[in-house]
Amino acid sequence: MKKKLLVVDDDAAVRRFMRRALQRAEYEVIEAADGDEAVELTAEKRPDLVLLDMHMPGLGGIAALSGILDVDPGMPVIMVTGDGDMERAKLAVERGARGHMTKPFDLQSLRTSVMDNLPVGS
């Protein structure tokens, strides 16, 4: 059974890039364009891992992280940021994210980060 990943980013091109790369690696990928949708899809679809953009209009990454972890406290979440804001990335990890990635990233880094953070046996 394929692992299910939720990709959350307000930039459709970034979501498309991540979706294609992860589907080639044999993952099922669902997408959300904002934090509110991410929290809803986490509750509805129960992904195995979430890749969550740090900066989005509306419910931003840190708030969405809290909402996702309220739904599933054990959910592995990897924060994705385009500005290299290490203070916010550190805050996200302190609040429960498993790690962070800085855009742009290459396909191998994306796949490795996902593999390293997926729960064993899920």
Short mmCIF file of C-alpha atoms in Angstrom, two decimals:
data_model
loop_
_atom_site.label_atom_id
_atom_site.label_comp_id
_atom_site.label_asym_id
_atom_site.label_seq_id
_atom_site.Cartn_x
_atom_site.Cartn_y
_atom_site.Cartn_z
CA MET A 1 0.00 0.00 0.00
CA LYS A 2 1.34 3.42 -0.98
CA LYS A 3 2.19 5.92 1.72
CA LYS A 4 -0.03 9.00 1.57
CA LEU A 5 1.57 12.44 1.71
CA LEU A 6 -0.10 15.82 2.08
CA VAL A 7 1.69 18.65 0.27
CA VAL A 8 0.66 22.12 1.46
CA ASP A 9 1.79 25.25 -0.36
CA ASP A 10 -0.01 28.34 -1.63
CA ASP A 11 2.12 28.24 -4.80
CA ALA A 12 0.56 25.83 -7.31
CA ALA A 13 3.88 25.40 -9.16
CA VAL A 14 5.60 24.24 -5.97
CA ARG A 15 2.78 21.80 -5.22
CA ARG A 16 2.98 20.45 -8.77
CA PHE A 17 6.79 20.01 -8.55
CA MET A 18 6.53 18.18 -5.23
CA ARG A 19 3.57 16.07 -6.36
CA ARG A 20 5.33 14.88 -9.50
CA ALA A 21 8.57 14.09 -7.68
CA LEU A 22 6.82 12.18 -4.94
CA GLN A 23 4.48 10.29 -7.25
CA ARG A 24 7.53 9.11 -9.21
CA ALA A 25 8.83 7.77 -5.89
CA GLU A 26 5.58 5.77 -5.56
CA TYR A 27 3.79 7.92 -2.96
CA GLU A 28 0.13 8.88 -3.08
CA VAL A 29 -0.01 12.69 -2.95
CA ILE A 30 -2.85 14.92 -1.89
CA GLU A 31 -2.59 18.70 -2.01
CA ALA A 32 -3.78 21.70 -0.05
CA ALA A 33 -3.38 25.35 -1.02
CA ASP A 34 -3.61 26.81 2.49
CA GLY A 35 -3.41 26.02 6.18
CA ASP A 36 -7.15 25.64 6.74
CA GLU A 37 -7.41 23.10 3.95
CA ALA A 38 -4.35 21.29 5.36
CA VAL A 39 -5.99 20.82 8.75
CA GLU A 40 -9.25 19.64 7.13
CA LEU A 41 -7.47 17.15 4.84
CA THR A 42 -5.39 15.83 7.73
CA ALA A 43 -8.60 14.98 9.56
CA GLU A 44 -10.36 13.56 6.47
CA LYS A 45 -7.57 11.75 4.62
CA ARG A 46 -5.18 10.82 7.46
CA PRO A 47 -1.92 11.18 5.53
CA ASP A 48 1.25 9.44 6.69
CA LEU A 49 3.26 12.69 6.52
CA VAL A 50 2.68 16.39 5.81
CA LEU A 51 5.00 18.75 3.91
CA LEU A 52 3.86 22.18 5.11
CA ASP A 53 4.79 25.59 3.71
CA MET A 54 5.82 28.01 6.43
CA HIS A 55 4.46 31.19 4.84
CA MET A 56 0.91 31.19 3.48
CA PRO A 57 -1.89 33.74 3.47
CA GLY A 58 -4.61 33.10 6.01
CA LEU A 59 -3.71 30.30 8.40
CA GLY A 60 0.08 30.31 8.19
CA GLY A 61 2.44 27.39 8.65
CA ILE A 62 2.95 27.60 12.43
CA ALA A 63 -0.79 27.88 13.09
CA ALA A 64 -1.54 25.08 10.61
CA LEU A 65 1.10 22.92 12.31
CA SER A 66 -0.75 23.36 15.61
CA GLY A 67 -4.06 22.47 13.97
CA ILE A 68 -2.60 19.38 12.30
CA LEU A 69 -1.04 18.19 15.56
CA ASP A 70 -4.36 18.79 17.35
CA VAL A 71 -5.94 16.37 14.85
CA ASP A 72 -3.07 13.86 15.10
CA PRO A 73 -0.38 14.55 17.71
CA GLY A 74 1.95 11.96 16.17
CA MET A 75 1.73 13.29 12.61
CA PRO A 76 5.17 13.81 11.08
CA VAL A 77 5.30 17.31 9.62
CA ILE A 78 8.19 18.75 7.63
CA MET A 79 8.14 22.52 7.34
CA VAL A 80 9.10 24.04 3.98
CA THR A 81 10.30 27.64 3.76
CA GLY A 82 11.45 29.76 0.87
CA ASP A 83 13.18 32.47 2.85
CA GLY A 84 15.58 30.52 5.04
CA ASP A 85 13.99 31.96 8.20
CA MET A 86 15.81 29.72 10.68
CA GLU A 87 14.17 31.31 13.73
CA ARG A 88 10.69 30.36 12.49
CA ALA A 89 11.96 26.92 11.44
CA LYS A 90 13.40 26.42 14.93
CA LEU A 91 10.08 27.54 16.45
CA ALA A 92 8.22 25.03 14.25
CA VAL A 93 10.48 22.20 15.43
CA GLU A 94 9.98 23.29 19.05
CA ARG A 95 6.22 23.11 18.42
CA GLY A 96 6.32 19.60 16.99
CA ALA A 97 7.57 19.64 13.39
CA ARG A 98 10.02 16.84 12.59
CA GLY A 99 12.27 19.13 10.57
CA HIS A 100 12.43 21.70 7.81
CA MET A 101 13.57 22.16 4.23
CA THR A 102 14.54 25.38 2.48
CA LYS A 103 13.35 26.08 -1.08
CA PRO A 104 14.65 25.54 -3.61
CA PHE A 105 15.52 21.92 -2.92
CA ASP A 106 16.40 19.09 -5.25
CA LEU A 107 14.39 15.94 -5.85
CA GLN A 108 16.74 13.70 -3.90
CA SER A 109 16.65 15.96 -0.83
CA LEU A 110 12.87 15.96 -0.93
CA ARG A 111 12.62 12.19 -1.23
CA THR A 112 15.25 11.60 1.45
CA SER A 113 13.53 13.94 3.90
CA VAL A 114 10.22 12.16 3.33
CA MET A 115 11.73 8.67 3.71
CA ASP A 116 13.61 9.68 6.87
CA ASN A 117 10.46 11.02 8.52
CA LEU A 118 7.80 8.48 7.56
CA PRO A 119 6.69 6.36 10.48
CA VAL A 120 7.83 2.75 10.30
CA GLY A 121 5.02 0.25 9.74
CA SER A 122 2.28 2.77 8.95
#
